[in-house]
Short mmCIF file of C-alpha atoms in Angstrom, two decimals:
data_model
loop_
_atom_site.label_atom_id
_atom_site.label_comp_id
_atom_site.label_asym_id
_atom_site.label_seq_id
_atom_site.Cartn_x
_atom_site.Cartn_y
_atom_site.Cartn_z
CA MET A 1 0.00 0.00 0.00
CA ASP A 2 1.21 3.53 -0.78
CA MET A 3 2.92 5.20 2.20
CA ILE A 4 0.34 7.99 2.09
CA TYR A 5 -2.30 5.42 3.03
CA GLU A 6 -0.26 3.48 5.59
CA ASN A 7 -2.27 4.52 8.67
CA ASN A 8 -5.38 6.02 7.13
CA TYR A 9 -7.09 4.67 4.02
CA THR A 10 -10.65 5.06 2.81
CA ARG A 11 -12.29 3.87 -0.40
CA LEU A 12 -15.88 4.72 -1.25
CA CYS A 13 -18.04 3.93 -4.27
CA GLY A 14 -21.33 5.75 -4.43
CA THR A 15 -23.55 8.33 -6.08
CA LEU A 16 -22.75 12.02 -6.25
CA ALA A 17 -25.56 13.72 -4.31
CA GLY A 18 -24.77 17.35 -5.06
CA ALA A 19 -22.57 19.59 -7.17
CA PRO A 20 -19.09 20.44 -5.82
CA ALA A 21 -19.00 23.77 -3.96
CA TYR A 22 -16.14 25.88 -2.62
CA SER A 23 -14.98 24.66 0.80
CA HIS A 24 -11.80 26.46 1.84
CA THR A 25 -8.28 27.46 0.88
CA GLY A 26 -5.27 25.93 2.64
CA ARG A 27 -1.52 25.71 1.97
CA GLY A 28 -2.00 27.58 -1.29
CA GLN A 29 -4.64 25.15 -2.59
CA VAL A 30 -8.33 25.70 -3.20
CA PHE A 31 -10.64 22.90 -2.02
CA TYR A 32 -14.18 21.96 -2.94
CA SER A 33 -16.64 19.63 -1.20
CA PHE A 34 -19.60 17.51 -2.25
CA PRO A 35 -21.83 14.84 -0.67
CA LEU A 36 -21.51 11.21 -1.70
CA GLU A 37 -24.31 8.71 -1.01
CA VAL A 38 -23.15 5.17 -0.26
CA ARG A 39 -25.74 2.42 0.09
CA ARG A 40 -25.38 -0.22 2.84
CA LEU A 41 -26.26 -3.88 2.39
CA SER A 42 -29.34 -3.18 4.52
CA GLY A 43 -30.55 -0.65 1.96
CA ASN A 44 -29.93 2.36 4.20
CA THR A 45 -27.72 5.13 2.86
CA ASP A 46 -24.77 6.97 4.41
CA THR A 47 -24.06 10.46 3.11
CA VAL A 48 -20.35 11.27 3.39
CA ASN A 49 -18.79 14.68 2.74
CA ILE A 50 -15.89 14.55 0.28
CA VAL A 51 -13.23 17.29 0.12
CA VAL A 52 -11.05 17.53 -2.98
CA SER A 53 -8.53 20.01 -4.36
CA ARG A 54 -9.58 22.09 -7.34
CA GLU A 55 -6.66 20.68 -9.33
CA ARG A 56 -7.78 17.10 -8.79
CA LEU A 57 -11.44 17.97 -9.32
CA GLU A 58 -10.64 19.46 -12.72
CA GLN A 59 -9.10 16.15 -13.77
CA THR A 60 -12.51 14.42 -13.53
CA GLU A 61 -15.74 15.79 -14.97
CA LEU A 62 -18.35 15.13 -12.31
CA CYS A 63 -22.08 15.41 -12.89
CA GLU A 64 -24.83 15.12 -10.31
CA ALA A 65 -26.07 11.49 -9.90
CA GLU A 66 -22.81 10.18 -11.39
CA HIS A 67 -21.48 6.96 -9.83
CA ILE A 68 -17.90 7.47 -8.71
CA ALA A 69 -15.08 5.88 -6.70
CA VAL A 70 -13.12 7.95 -4.19
CA ALA A 71 -9.89 6.90 -2.48
CA GLY A 72 -8.40 9.05 0.24
CA GLN A 73 -8.14 9.60 3.99
CA LEU A 74 -10.50 10.43 6.83
CA ARG A 75 -9.90 13.93 8.16
CA THR A 76 -11.32 15.76 11.17
CA PHE A 77 -11.56 19.36 12.34
CA ASN A 78 -13.47 21.23 15.05
CA ASN A 79 -16.24 23.48 13.72
CA ARG A 80 -16.17 26.23 16.34
CA ARG A 81 -19.19 27.92 14.80
CA GLU A 82 -21.23 24.96 16.11
CA GLY A 83 -19.65 24.74 19.55
CA ALA A 84 -16.44 22.95 18.53
CA LYS A 85 -18.41 20.18 16.81
CA LEU A 86 -16.15 17.44 15.42
CA VAL A 87 -16.54 17.30 11.64
CA ILE A 88 -15.37 14.26 9.68
CA THR A 89 -14.74 14.34 5.94
CA VAL A 90 -12.89 12.25 3.36
CA LEU A 91 -9.96 14.03 1.72
CA ALA A 92 -9.96 12.63 -1.80
CA LYS A 93 -6.60 11.68 -3.29
CA GLU A 94 -8.13 9.86 -6.27
CA ILE A 95 -11.52 10.20 -7.99
CA GLU A 96 -12.77 8.26 -10.99
CA LEU A 97 -16.04 7.39 -12.65
CA CYS A 98 -17.00 3.76 -12.08
CA ASP A 99 -19.76 1.18 -12.47
CA GLU A 100 -18.78 -0.88 -9.40
CA PRO A 101 -21.21 -1.76 -6.60
CA ASP A 102 -21.32 0.66 -3.66
CA GLU A 103 -18.32 0.26 -1.34
CA ASN A 104 -17.44 1.72 2.06
CA THR A 105 -14.01 0.64 3.33
CA VAL A 106 -11.95 2.27 6.08
CA ARG A 107 -8.58 1.06 7.40
CA LEU A 108 -6.95 2.89 10.32
CA THR A 109 -3.96 2.46 12.60
CA GLY A 110 -3.65 4.80 15.56
CA ALA A 111 -3.53 5.22 19.33
CA LEU A 112 -6.43 5.32 21.75
CA CYS A 113 -6.59 8.84 23.18
CA LYS A 114 -9.58 8.32 25.53
CA GLU A 115 -10.71 5.53 27.81
CA PRO A 116 -12.94 3.04 25.93
CA ASN A 117 -16.58 3.36 26.91
CA LEU A 118 -18.44 0.03 27.11
CA ARG A 119 -22.23 0.28 27.23
CA ILE A 120 -25.34 -1.70 26.36
CA THR A 121 -27.88 -0.65 23.75
CA PRO A 122 -31.63 -0.65 24.52
CA MET A 123 -31.75 -3.90 22.54
CA GLY A 124 -29.24 -5.48 24.95
CA ARG A 125 -26.23 -5.47 22.63
CA ASP A 126 -22.70 -4.59 23.83
CA ILE A 127 -21.16 -1.54 22.19
CA CYS A 128 -17.82 0.14 22.91
CA ASP A 129 -16.92 3.70 21.91
CA LEU A 130 -13.30 4.36 20.96
CA MET A 131 -11.50 7.59 20.06
CA LEU A 132 -8.53 6.89 17.80
CA ALA A 133 -5.73 9.42 17.16
CA VAL A 134 -4.29 8.79 13.69
CA ASN A 135 -1.07 10.59 12.78
CA ARG A 136 -0.65 12.48 9.55
CA ARG A 137 1.96 14.76 8.03
CA TYR A 138 3.26 17.98 9.57
CA GLY A 139 2.94 16.60 13.12
CA ARG A 140 -0.86 16.69 13.13
CA SER A 141 -3.41 14.00 13.99
CA ASP A 142 -7.01 13.18 13.15
CA TYR A 143 -9.26 12.15 16.05
CA LEU A 144 -11.75 9.58 14.84
CA PRO A 145 -14.69 8.16 16.83
CA CYS A 146 -15.09 4.40 16.30
CA ILE A 147 -17.59 1.86 17.61
CA CYS A 148 -17.17 -1.88 18.18
CA TRP A 149 -19.99 -4.36 18.70
CA GLY A 150 -20.59 -7.63 20.57
CA LEU A 151 -17.59 -9.68 21.65
CA LYS A 152 -15.22 -7.23 19.96
CA ALA A 153 -16.72 -4.45 22.09
CA ARG A 154 -15.92 -6.36 25.28
CA GLU A 155 -12.37 -6.97 24.09
CA ALA A 156 -11.88 -3.32 23.12
CA ALA A 157 -13.04 -2.26 26.60
CA THR A 158 -9.86 -3.87 28.02
CA TRP A 159 -7.54 -1.59 26.01
CA MET A 160 -5.81 1.30 27.78
CA VAL A 161 -5.23 4.85 26.59
CA GLY A 162 -2.14 4.80 24.38
CA THR A 163 -2.79 1.31 22.99
CA GLN A 164 -1.95 1.12 19.30
CA VAL A 165 -4.99 -0.22 17.42
CA LYS A 166 -5.34 -1.46 13.85
CA LEU A 167 -8.89 -1.70 12.53
CA GLU A 168 -11.08 -2.05 9.48
CA GLY A 169 -14.66 -0.90 9.12
CA ARG A 170 -16.86 1.63 7.37
CA ILE A 171 -17.77 5.25 7.93
CA GLN A 172 -21.42 5.73 8.82
CA SER A 173 -23.65 8.75 9.29
CA ARG A 174 -26.18 8.96 12.10
CA ARG A 175 -28.83 11.62 12.64
CA TYR A 176 -29.64 12.80 16.15
CA ILE A 177 -31.50 15.59 17.92
CA LYS A 178 -29.48 18.15 19.91
CA MET A 179 -31.21 20.47 22.36
CA THR A 180 -30.08 24.08 21.95
CA GLU A 181 -31.17 27.43 23.35
CA ASP A 182 -33.39 27.77 20.28
CA GLY A 183 -34.93 24.33 20.72
CA PRO A 184 -34.24 20.89 19.22
CA VAL A 185 -31.98 20.81 16.15
CA GLU A 186 -31.37 17.80 13.91
CA ARG A 187 -27.67 17.10 13.33
CA THR A 188 -25.59 14.38 11.73
CA ALA A 189 -22.75 12.53 13.46
CA PHE A 190 -20.12 10.41 11.72
CA GLU A 191 -18.22 7.46 13.14
CA VAL A 192 -16.34 4.38 12.00
CA SER A 193 -18.32 1.19 12.55
CA VAL A 194 -15.63 -1.43 13.21
CA ILE A 195 -15.70 -4.84 11.52
CA GLN A 196 -12.24 -6.05 12.60
CA ALA A 197 -9.85 -4.63 15.19
CA GLU A 198 -6.74 -5.71 17.02
CA ALA A 199 -4.44 -4.17 19.60
CA VAL A 200 -0.98 -3.84 18.06
CA THR A 201 0.40 -3.35 21.57
CA ALA A 202 -0.62 -5.51 24.54
CA ALA A 203 -1.71 -2.79 27.00
CA LEU A 204 -4.82 -4.00 28.83
CA LYS A 205 -6.91 -2.87 31.77
CA THR A 206 -6.63 -5.83 34.12
CA GLU A 207 -9.75 -4.90 36.05
CA ALA A 208 -11.81 -5.20 32.85
CA LEU A 209 -10.73 -8.82 32.44
CA GLN A 210 -12.22 -9.92 35.75
#
């Protein structure tokens, strides 16, 4: 795998759900963003925000409702206009038209930067919340919320802060209602739903094993 994808790789195939619009300018480059709809096996759809440089965008003629493949990396930033809300996007390194089935693949390697949070859903299923710090260039990191299910959730709950974790899953969008001073507001959260995960280091919380 290319070194640029060593710790953070995402590949999506889906349908363009809106025209690219100006996003921001950084390090002398102009970036655009657009939503990509990726269908799950269940039939539900995740809408993921893609960010791409103008130079790379101009190399591919995109039209609304076009089926495309995007390869890149998950990126995060805090939107302080919404109370430091964590925003997750995919920075596209490659874009091409395709006729492949929808795909949603994420591979990450990083360190746990918060204590795992093991809980039980209303349906009685174990779920564990993880926050993974994934290094990138220029000494920066992306902080990515991940969730494990079932037996993997119970295993993940034994990992300590600082444990190096390697995982594979998919990025999913989830709508929720946030109470504000102006009343309830519908928002969308993004997280990585983990399919496979392993601790690269052996740091464990011994009390969680009992």
